[in-house]
Structures are given as structure tokens and as C-alpha cells.
Coordinates of C-alpha atoms in Angstrom, one line a residue:
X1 CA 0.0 0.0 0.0
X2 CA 1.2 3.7 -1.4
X3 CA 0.3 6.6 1.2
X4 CA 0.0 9.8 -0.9
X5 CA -0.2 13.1 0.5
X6 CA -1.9 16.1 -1.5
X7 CA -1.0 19.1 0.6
X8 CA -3.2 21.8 0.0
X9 CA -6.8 21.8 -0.8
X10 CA -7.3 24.8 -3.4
X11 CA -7.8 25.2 -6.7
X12 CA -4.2 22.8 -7.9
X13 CA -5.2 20.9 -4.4
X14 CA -8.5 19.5 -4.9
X15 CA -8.1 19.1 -9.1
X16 CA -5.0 16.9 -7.9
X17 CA -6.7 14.9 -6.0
X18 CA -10.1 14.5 -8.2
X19 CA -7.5 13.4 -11.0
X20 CA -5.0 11.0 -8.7
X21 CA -7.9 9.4 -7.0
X22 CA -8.5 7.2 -10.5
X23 CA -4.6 6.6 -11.5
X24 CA -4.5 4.2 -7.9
X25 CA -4.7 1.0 -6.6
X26 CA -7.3 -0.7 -5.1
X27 CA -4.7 -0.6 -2.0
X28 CA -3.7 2.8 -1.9
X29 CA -4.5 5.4 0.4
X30 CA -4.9 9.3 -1.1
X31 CA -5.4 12.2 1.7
X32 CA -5.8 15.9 1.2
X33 CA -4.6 18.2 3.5
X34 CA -6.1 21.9 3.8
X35 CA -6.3 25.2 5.8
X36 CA -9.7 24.7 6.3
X37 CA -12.5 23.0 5.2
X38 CA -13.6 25.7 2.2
X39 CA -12.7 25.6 -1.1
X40 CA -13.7 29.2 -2.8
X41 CA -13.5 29.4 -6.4
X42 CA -10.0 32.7 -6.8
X43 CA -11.2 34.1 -9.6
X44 CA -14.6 35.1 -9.0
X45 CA -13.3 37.3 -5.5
X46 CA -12.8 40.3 -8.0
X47 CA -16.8 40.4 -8.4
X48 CA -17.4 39.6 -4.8
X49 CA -15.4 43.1 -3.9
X50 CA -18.1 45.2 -5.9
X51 CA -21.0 42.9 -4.9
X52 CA -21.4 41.1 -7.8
X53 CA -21.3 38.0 -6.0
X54 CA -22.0 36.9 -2.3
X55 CA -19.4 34.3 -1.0
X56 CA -21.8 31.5 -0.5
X57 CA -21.9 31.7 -4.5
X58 CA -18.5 30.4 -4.6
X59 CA -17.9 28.5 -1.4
X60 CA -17.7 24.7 -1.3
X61 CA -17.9 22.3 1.8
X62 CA -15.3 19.9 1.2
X63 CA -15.6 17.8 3.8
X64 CA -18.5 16.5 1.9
X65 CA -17.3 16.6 -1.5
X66 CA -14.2 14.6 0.2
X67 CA -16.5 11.8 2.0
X68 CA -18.3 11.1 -1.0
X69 CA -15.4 10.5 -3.0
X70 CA -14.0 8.5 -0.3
X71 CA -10.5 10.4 0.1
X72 CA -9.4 11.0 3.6
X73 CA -9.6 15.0 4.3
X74 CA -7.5 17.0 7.1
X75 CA -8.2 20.0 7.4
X76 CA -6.3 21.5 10.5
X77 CA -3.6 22.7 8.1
X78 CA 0.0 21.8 7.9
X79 CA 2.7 23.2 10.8
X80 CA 6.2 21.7 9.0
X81 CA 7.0 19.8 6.0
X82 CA 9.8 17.3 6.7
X83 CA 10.6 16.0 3.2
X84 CA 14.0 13.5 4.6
X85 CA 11.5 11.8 6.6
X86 CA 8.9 11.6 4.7
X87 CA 6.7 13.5 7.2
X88 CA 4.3 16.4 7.5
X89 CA 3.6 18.0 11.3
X90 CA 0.1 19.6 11.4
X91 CA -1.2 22.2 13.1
X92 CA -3.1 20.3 15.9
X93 CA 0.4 18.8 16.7
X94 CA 0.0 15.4 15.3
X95 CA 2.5 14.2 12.3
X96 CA 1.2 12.8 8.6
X97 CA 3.7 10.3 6.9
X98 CA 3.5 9.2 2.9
X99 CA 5.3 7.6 0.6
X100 CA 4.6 10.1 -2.0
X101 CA 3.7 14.0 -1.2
X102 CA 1.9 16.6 -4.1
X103 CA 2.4 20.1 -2.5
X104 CA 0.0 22.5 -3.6
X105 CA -0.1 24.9 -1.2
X106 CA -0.2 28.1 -2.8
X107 CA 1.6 31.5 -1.5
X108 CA 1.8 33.4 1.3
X109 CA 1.2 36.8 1.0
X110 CA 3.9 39.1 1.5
X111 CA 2.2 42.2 2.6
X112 CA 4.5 42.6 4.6
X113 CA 7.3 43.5 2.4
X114 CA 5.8 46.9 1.8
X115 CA 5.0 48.8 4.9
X116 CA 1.4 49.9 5.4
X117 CA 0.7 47.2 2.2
X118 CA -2.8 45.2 3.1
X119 CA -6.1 44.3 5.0
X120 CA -3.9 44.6 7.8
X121 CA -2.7 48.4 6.0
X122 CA -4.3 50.9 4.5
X123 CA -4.8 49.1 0.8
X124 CA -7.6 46.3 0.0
X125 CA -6.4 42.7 -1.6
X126 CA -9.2 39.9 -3.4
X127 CA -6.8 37.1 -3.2
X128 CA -8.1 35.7 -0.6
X129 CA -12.4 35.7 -0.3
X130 CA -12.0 37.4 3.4
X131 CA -10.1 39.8 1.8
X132 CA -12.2 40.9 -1.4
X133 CA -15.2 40.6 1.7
X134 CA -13.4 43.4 3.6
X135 CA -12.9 45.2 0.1
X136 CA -16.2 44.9 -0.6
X137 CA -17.4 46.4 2.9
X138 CA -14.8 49.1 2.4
X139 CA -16.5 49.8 -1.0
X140 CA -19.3 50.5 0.5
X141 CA -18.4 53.4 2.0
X142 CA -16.8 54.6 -0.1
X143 CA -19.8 54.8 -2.0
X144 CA -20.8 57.2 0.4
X145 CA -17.7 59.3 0.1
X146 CA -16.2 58.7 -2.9
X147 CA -12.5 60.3 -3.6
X148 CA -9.7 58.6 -5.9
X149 CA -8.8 55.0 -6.4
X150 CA -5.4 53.4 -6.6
X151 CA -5.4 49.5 -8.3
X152 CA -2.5 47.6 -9.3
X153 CA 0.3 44.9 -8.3
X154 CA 3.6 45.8 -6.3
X155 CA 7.0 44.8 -6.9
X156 CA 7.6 41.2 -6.9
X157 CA 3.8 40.3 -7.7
X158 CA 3.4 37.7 -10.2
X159 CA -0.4 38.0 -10.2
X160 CA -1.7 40.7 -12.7
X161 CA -4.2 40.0 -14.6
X162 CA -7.0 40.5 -11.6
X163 CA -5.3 44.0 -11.2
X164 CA -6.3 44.8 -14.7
X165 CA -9.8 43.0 -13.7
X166 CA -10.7 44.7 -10.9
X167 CA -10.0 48.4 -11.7
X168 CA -12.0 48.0 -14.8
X169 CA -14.7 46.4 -13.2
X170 CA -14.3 49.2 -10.3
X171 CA -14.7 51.4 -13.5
X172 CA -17.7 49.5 -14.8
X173 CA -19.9 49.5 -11.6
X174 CA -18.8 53.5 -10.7
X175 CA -20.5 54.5 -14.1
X176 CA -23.5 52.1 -13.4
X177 CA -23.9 54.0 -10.1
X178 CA -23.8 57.2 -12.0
X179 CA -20.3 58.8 -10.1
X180 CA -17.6 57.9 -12.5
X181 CA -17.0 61.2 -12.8
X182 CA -16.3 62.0 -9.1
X183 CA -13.6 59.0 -8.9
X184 CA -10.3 59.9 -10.4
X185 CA -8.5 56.5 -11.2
X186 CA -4.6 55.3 -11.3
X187 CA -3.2 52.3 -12.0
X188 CA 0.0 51.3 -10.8
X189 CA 1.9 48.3 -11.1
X190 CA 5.6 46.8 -11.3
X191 CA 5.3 45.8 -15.0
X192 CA 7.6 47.4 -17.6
X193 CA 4.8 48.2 -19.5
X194 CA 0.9 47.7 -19.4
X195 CA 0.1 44.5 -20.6
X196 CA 3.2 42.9 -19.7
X197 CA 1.3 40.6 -17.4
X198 CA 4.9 38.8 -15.9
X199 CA 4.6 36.4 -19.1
X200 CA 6.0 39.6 -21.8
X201 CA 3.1 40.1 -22.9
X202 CA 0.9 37.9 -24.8
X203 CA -0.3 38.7 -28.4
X204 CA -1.2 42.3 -28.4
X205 CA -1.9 42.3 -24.7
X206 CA -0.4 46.1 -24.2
X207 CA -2.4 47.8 -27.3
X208 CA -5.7 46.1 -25.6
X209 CA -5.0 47.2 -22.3
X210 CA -3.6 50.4 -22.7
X211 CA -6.6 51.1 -25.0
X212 CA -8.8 50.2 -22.4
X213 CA -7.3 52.0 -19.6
X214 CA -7.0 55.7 -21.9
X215 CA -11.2 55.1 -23.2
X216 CA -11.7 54.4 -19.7
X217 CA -9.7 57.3 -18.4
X218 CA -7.7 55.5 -15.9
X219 CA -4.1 57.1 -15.7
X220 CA -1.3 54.3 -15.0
X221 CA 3.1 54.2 -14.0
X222 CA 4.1 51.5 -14.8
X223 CA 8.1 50.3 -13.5
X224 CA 6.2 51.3 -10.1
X225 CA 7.9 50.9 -6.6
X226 CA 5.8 51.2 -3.5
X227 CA 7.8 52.9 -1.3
X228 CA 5.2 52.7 1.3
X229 CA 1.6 53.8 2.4
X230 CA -0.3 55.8 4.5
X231 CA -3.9 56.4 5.1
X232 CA -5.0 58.1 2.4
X233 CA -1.4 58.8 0.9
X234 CA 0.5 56.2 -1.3
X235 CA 4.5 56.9 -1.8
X236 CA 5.6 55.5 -5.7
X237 CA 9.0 55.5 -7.3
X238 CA 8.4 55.2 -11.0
X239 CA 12.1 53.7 -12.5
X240 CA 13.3 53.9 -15.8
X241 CA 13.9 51.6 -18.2
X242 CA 17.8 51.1 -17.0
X243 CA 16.2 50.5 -13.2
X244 CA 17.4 55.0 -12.6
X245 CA 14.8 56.8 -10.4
X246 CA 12.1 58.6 -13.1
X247 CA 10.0 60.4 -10.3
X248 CA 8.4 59.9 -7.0
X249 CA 4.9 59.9 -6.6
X250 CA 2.6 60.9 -3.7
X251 CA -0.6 59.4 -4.9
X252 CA -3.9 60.4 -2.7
X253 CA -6.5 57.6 -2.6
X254 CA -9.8 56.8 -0.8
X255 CA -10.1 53.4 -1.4
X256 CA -7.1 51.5 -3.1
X257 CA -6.3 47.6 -3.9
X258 CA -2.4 46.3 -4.7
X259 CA -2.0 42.8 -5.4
X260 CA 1.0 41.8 -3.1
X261 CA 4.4 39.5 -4.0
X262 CA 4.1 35.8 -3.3
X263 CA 6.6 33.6 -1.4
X264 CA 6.1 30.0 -0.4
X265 CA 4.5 29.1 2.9
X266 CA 6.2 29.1 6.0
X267 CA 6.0 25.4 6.6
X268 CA 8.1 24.8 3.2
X269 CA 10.8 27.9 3.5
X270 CA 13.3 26.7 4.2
X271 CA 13.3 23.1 3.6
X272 CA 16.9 22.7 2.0
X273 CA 16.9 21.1 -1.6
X274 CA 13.0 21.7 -2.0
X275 CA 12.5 25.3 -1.7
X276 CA 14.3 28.2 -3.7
X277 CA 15.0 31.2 -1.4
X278 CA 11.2 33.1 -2.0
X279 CA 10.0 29.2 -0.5
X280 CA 8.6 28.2 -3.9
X281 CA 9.2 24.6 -4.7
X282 CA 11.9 23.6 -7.1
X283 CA 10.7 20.8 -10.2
X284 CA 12.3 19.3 -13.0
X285 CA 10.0 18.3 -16.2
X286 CA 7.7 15.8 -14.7
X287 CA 6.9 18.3 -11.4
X288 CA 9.2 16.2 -9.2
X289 CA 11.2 17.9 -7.2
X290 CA 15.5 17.1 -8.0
X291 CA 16.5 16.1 -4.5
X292 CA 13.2 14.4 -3.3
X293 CA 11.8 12.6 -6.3
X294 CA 8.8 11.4 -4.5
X295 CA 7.2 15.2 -4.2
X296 CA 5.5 16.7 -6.9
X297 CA 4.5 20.5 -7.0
X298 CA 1.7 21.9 -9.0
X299 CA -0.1 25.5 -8.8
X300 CA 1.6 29.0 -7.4
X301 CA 3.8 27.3 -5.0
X302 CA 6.1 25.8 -7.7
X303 CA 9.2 28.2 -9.1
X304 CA 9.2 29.6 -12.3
X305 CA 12.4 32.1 -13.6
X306 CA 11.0 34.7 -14.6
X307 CA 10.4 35.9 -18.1
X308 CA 13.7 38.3 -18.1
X309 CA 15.0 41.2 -16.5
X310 CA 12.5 44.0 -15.5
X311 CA 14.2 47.6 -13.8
X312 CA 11.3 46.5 -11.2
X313 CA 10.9 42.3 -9.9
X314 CA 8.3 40.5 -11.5
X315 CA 7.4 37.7 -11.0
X316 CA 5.3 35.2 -13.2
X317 CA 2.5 34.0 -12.8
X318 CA 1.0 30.4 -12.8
X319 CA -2.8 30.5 -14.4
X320 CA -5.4 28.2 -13.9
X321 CA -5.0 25.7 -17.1
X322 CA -1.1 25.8 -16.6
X323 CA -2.0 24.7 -13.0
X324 CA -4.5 22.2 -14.5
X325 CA -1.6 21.3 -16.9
X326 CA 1.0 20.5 -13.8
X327 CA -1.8 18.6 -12.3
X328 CA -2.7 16.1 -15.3
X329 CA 1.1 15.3 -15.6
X330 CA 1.8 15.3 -12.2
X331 CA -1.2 12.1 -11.6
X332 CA 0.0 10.1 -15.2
X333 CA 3.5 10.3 -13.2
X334 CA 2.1 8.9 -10.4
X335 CA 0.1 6.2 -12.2
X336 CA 3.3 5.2 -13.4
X337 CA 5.3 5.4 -10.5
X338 CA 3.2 2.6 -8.1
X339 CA 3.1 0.6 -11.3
X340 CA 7.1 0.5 -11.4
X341 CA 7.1 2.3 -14.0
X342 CA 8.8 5.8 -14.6
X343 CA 7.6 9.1 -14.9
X344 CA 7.4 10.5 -18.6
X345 CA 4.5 13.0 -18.7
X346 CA 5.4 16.6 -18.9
X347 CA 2.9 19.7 -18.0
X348 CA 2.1 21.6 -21.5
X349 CA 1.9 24.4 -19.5
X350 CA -0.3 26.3 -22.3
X351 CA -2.4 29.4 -20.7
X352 CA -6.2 29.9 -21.4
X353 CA -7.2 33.4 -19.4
X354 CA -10.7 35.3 -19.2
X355 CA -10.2 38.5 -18.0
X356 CA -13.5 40.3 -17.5
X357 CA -14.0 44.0 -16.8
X358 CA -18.1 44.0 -16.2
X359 CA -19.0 45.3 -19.9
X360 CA -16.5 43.4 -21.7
X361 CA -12.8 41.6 -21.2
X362 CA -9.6 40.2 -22.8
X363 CA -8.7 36.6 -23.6
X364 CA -5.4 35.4 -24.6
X365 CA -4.0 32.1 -25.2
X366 CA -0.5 31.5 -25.0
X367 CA 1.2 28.2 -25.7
X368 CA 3.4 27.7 -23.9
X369 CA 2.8 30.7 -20.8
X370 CA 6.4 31.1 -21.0
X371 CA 8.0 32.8 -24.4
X372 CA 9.0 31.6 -26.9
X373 CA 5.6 30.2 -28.0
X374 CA 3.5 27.9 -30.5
X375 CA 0.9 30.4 -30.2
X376 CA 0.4 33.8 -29.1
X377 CA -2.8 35.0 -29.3
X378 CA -5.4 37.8 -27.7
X379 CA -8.7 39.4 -28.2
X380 CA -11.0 41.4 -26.6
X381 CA -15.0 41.8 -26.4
X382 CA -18.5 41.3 -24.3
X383 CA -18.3 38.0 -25.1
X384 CA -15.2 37.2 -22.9
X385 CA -17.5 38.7 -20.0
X386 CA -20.0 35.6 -20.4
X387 CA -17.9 33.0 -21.2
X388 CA -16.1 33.8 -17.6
X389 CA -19.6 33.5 -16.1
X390 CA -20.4 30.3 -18.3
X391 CA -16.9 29.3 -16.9
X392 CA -17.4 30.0 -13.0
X393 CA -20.4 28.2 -13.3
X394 CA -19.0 25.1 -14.8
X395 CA -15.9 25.0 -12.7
X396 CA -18.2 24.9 -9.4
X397 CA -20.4 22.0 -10.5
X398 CA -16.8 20.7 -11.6
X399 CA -15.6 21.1 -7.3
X400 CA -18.8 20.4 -6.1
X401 CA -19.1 16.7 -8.1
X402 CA -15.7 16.0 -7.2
X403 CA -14.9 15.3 -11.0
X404 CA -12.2 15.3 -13.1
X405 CA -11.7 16.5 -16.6
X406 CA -15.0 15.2 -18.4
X407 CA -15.1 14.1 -21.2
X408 CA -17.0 17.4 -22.6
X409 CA -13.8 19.4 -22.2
X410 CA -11.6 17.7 -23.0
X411 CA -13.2 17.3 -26.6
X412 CA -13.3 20.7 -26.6
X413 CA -9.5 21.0 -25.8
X414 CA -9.1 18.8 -28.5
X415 CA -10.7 21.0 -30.8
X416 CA -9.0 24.1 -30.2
X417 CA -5.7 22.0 -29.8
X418 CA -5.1 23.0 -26.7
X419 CA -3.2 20.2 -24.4
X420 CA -2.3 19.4 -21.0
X421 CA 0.7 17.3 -22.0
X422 CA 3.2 17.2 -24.1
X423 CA 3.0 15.0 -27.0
X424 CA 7.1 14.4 -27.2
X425 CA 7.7 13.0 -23.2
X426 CA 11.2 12.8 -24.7
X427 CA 12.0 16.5 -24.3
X428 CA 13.6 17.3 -20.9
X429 CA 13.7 20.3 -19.8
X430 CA 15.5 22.1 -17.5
X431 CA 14.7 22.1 -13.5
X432 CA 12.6 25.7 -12.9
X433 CA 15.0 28.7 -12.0
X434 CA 12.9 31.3 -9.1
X435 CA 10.7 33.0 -8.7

């Protein structure tokens, strides 16, 4: 009998385990550990911080989901990984041993790195539901008293696209309400350039978006530092090209939301051979890590280099097919693996992204994520605004059945030929560089 370990129950968490729970043997045991018993669909917090969406909407109990597919569920959390001995502590201080571990964990968020960044601060975040709650009860009053808005990312974030989201959907529901014109907006993020989106863009990514900011009238800096903020006050270096100081902002704002850099969680930094030094897990081609071969990584906790140099750190960002791409590979491995056989299934890593801004949104597809690519395409429209709703909708019922890829979408896939591995397992690439 195998013991494997999925560690982490949220969005790379639970498709891991939907999609491992078939690939074992009738004597193998699969748990999932999580922070909790809630899974909440990530994409959809951007609508739940304008009250598009109330968080029951995108909640699921997994502790039932988990029971009815007959997969052991812990969900105090883990404490400590301890990847020499094969161990996990938890947070209620027992220990968890397996023979083979998927970490999934996600990031922490590294508010901290920017004084008065946060909940905790004077800015708003939606990557977490509490969060986009407490931005959406903020909102509210600043309904009341409405004054200028800040959105963007800071320096080391490698999540932009629900920047982009969320200060044109600020911008969509502020015309709705009739006061557009009493909200002055800026949007200010670490990117080189609008559009850049940590992946260098993808197709014509930076005409769309800067289009869309200048019709909306939404001012941006780009190569943006966040020196620190204040209530009310936000302090910005904006660099130049060569990384030389361009000007420094003081930035007034009534209500503001800046996605924050990643780092891995604290019970993986650390872990000497696993982690790199942001605590993001190292893999080579097959998601394995080098020095432990038994651990896989799939989702934001796994390291990517990123895309070049920037005169501001950016990081890249792992989207929700490449996650779904790391997890197909990662559960072929594993079929092989407790058959004796060895890994050769390597993550496409190919992007699919709906970014919707209320009224309309932009879609890209870039195959690979990471330049160069096979394709590199975008578009913009209303239609990418209801194919993310068609798409939030499916992807619940998809958590909520405990499923795997049907068979539905993955004919669909097929048609656009898009994959989620590689059809030549004899290209080895390199082991992932940091984050």
C-alpha cells in the first residue's frame, strides 16, 4: 500500500486529487490536506469586492465533496514539512507520513514587504475571499464618500491579470452607479509596460489594455515601486527603463487595492533542496522535485524564472489551465510510478485566461505561458464577459461533483488543440530557476 499526500486543498489541491484518485490502486490510500474546510473558487473574489457575488456563490464544503469520494480529508492545516522523513507536522500537533507528497499549497502573502501594504494596511487585496469581503465592505463606504482609487500589483507580484480586472470592473460598476466622474483613477503596477502581465506580454496584450485604460480614463506608472503607504497617501518611485529613479509619486487615494508579492509558505521555507529562497518549490519536467523525487508541486507554490529582466521584480504567474496542466502530468507520473514504471508525462503548461471587466474583457491564449511560444494569441470583447460567467459556473459544479476532466472538455481542448501534456515525453527540460 502507497500513502500519498496532497498538501493543500485549493484550486491545484483538490483538481489533484479529483484526477490521482482514478490513476490508484485498489490498496492505496490518497489524503488531502487543507487550511480549512472551504474551497472558494479565486477568480470570482474580483466580483465579490463590488458585490457582484456573495461568498456562498462560490464556497464549497469539502468535507462532503471529500467523504463522497472516499478520500481522507484533514483540514487543520499543515505546521512543517519534513521532506527527509517523509513527514508532514500539522497544526493540531500530530504528524502525517506518505510515501509520496503533491504540494499545492499556494503562496503566502507578502504584505508585509511593503509597509502599510494590506487588510492589515491601508490598501484592500481579493486574493483571498475574506479579503475581497473586507474590500467589498470598504467599498461601501466609499460609496458614500467617494474620492480617488489606486489599483494595481507591487514589486515582486506575479499575479496581474486581476489587477487589470478589478480596476476596470471598479470602473464599470462607478458608471453604473452614476459617479464615474467624481472618482479619479490610477493604475500602478511593477510591469515594464501595461500589458506585460509577468509572461512579456501575450499577443497584443499592451495595445488592448492600454486602449482600455486611456477610453476608460484611468491614468497608470508602470516600473512602479511602493515605497510605502499611509492612510489616504501612497509613496511611488516610478524607475526607468535602465532601473534610474524617473520620479516619485505621492498618490492620494480613498479606497485603493495592490496585489501583493508571493513567497512560499512558511512550513516549506526553508526546507533545504525543496525550496528556492522566496520558498517556492523547485521541479524538473515531470513536477518532481530534483533532491526528493517522491514530491510533486503543482499550482503558485512551484518556481518559475521569470520571463527576463524588469528595472522592477516581477514575478510570473502560474494560471489556472497551466495549474491544471502541472496537475494532469503530475497524476500520469504517479500512475506510473506505483506501477514500477517511470515518470514521462510533462505539463504543457499552455495558458487559457478570461479577464473580465463587467461590460466586456480580454482573452489570450498563449502556448506555452512562458515565451517563446506555439501560439500567441489575444482578443478582446463582451463575449469574454460571459464565457467567464459560463466558466465559473462550470468550474463549481466541476468542485462540487468531485470530478475530473470530463469528457465534454476535453473534446473541446481537443478542438482548439489545446493540451495538458506534451505529446514528445522525450524533451527534458530544465529544473525551474525562481521565482
Amino acid at each position: 500500500m502507497a500513502e500519498i499526500v496532497v498538501l493543500g486543498a485549493g484550486l491545484g489541491g483538490t483538481l489533484a486529487a479529483f484526477e490521482i484518485l482514478p490513476t490508484l490502486r485498489k490498496e492505496d490510500r490518497l489524503t488531502v490536506v487543507g487550511q480549512g474546510r472551504t474551497f472558494h473558487f479565486v477568480p470570482s473574489n474580483p466580483w465579490i469586492a463590488v458585490g457582484w457575488r456573495d461568498r456562498q456563490d462560490i464556497e464549497v464544503d469539502l468535507d462532503n465533496v471529500m467523504a463522497r469520494r472516499r478520500i481522507r480529508f484533514v483540514s487543520t492545516g499543515a505546521e512543517r514539512l519534513h521532506p527527509a522523513e517523509n513527514r508532514i507536522d500539522l497544526a493540531d500537533g500530530s504528524s502525517l507520513g506518505y510515501d509520496y507528497l503533491v504540494i499545492a499549497t499556494g503562496p503566502e502573502l507578502a504584505f508585509d514587504e511593503v509597509p502599510g501594504l494590506g487588510p492589515e494596511g491601508f490598501t484592500h487585496s481579493i486574493c483571498h475571499i475574506d479579503h475581497a469581503v473586507k474590500a467589498k465592505e470598504a467599498f461601501d463606504r466609499f460609496l458614500a464618500k467617494p474620492g480617488p482609487i489606486i489599483v494595481g500589483a507591487a514589486q515582486g507580484a506575479s499575479c496581474f491579470g486581476p489587477a487589470y480586472e478589478f480596476a476596470l470592473i471598479l470602473d464599470t460598476e462607478l458608471r453604473r452607479r452614476r459617479i464615474r466622474d467624481q472618482v479619479p483613477m490610477t493604475f500602478v503596477t511593477a510591469e515594464p509596460y501595461i500589458g506585460h502581465l509577468g509572461l512579456d506580454g501575450v499577443g497584443d496584450t499592451k495595445s488592448l489594455l492600454e486602449s482600455e485604460l486611456r477610453n476608460r480614463h484611468i491614468k497608470w506608472i508602470t516600473n512602479a515601486r511602493i515605497l510605502g503607504v499611509e492612510a489616504g497617501s501612497m509613496s511611488v518611485e516610478e524607475l526607468t527603463d535602465d532601473g534610474q529613479i524617473r520620479r516619485t509619486h505621492a498618490l492620494p487615494f480613498a479606497y485603493s487595492m495592490i496585489l501583493p508579492a508571493f513567497r512560499g509558505v512558511a512550513a516549506l521555507r526553508g526546507a533545504e533542496g525543496l525550496v528556492n529562497p522566496r520558498g517556492f518549490v523547485v521541479v524538473d519536467a515531470y513536477q518532481r522535485n530534483p533532491t526528493f523525487p517522491n514530491v510533486f508541486a503543482v499550482g503558485v507554490c512551484v518556481a518559475i524564472a521569470p520571463t527576463g529582466p524588469t528595472p522592477v521584480p516581477v514575478g510570473v504567474p502560474k494560471t489556472g489551465f497551466m495549474i491544471e496542466s502541472m496537475v494532469t502530468a503530475t497524476a500520469e507520473n504517479l500512475r506510473c510510478l506505483l506501477r514500477g514504471r517511470p515518470a514521462h508525462s510533462q505539463a504543457t503548461w499552455n495558458a487559457v485566461c478570461l479577464a473580465d471587466f463587467g461590460d466586456g474583457g480580454v482573452a489570450f491564449v498563449a502556448q506555452p505561458q512562458i515565451p517563446p511560444r506555439n501560439v500567441n494569441w489575444s482578443s478582446k470583447g463582451r463575449w469574454v464577459h460571459w464565457v467567464k460567467i459560463g466558466f465559473e459556473r462550470y468550474f463549481m459544479n466541476k468542485i462540487r461533483g468531485g470530478r475530473k476532466q470530463p469528457f465534454y472538455e476535453k473534446l473541446l481542448l481537443d478542438q482548439l488543440n489545446i493540451r495538458l501534456i506534451k505529446s514528445r515525453p522525450d524533451v527534458v527540460a530544465e529544473p525551474a530557476g525562481q521565482d
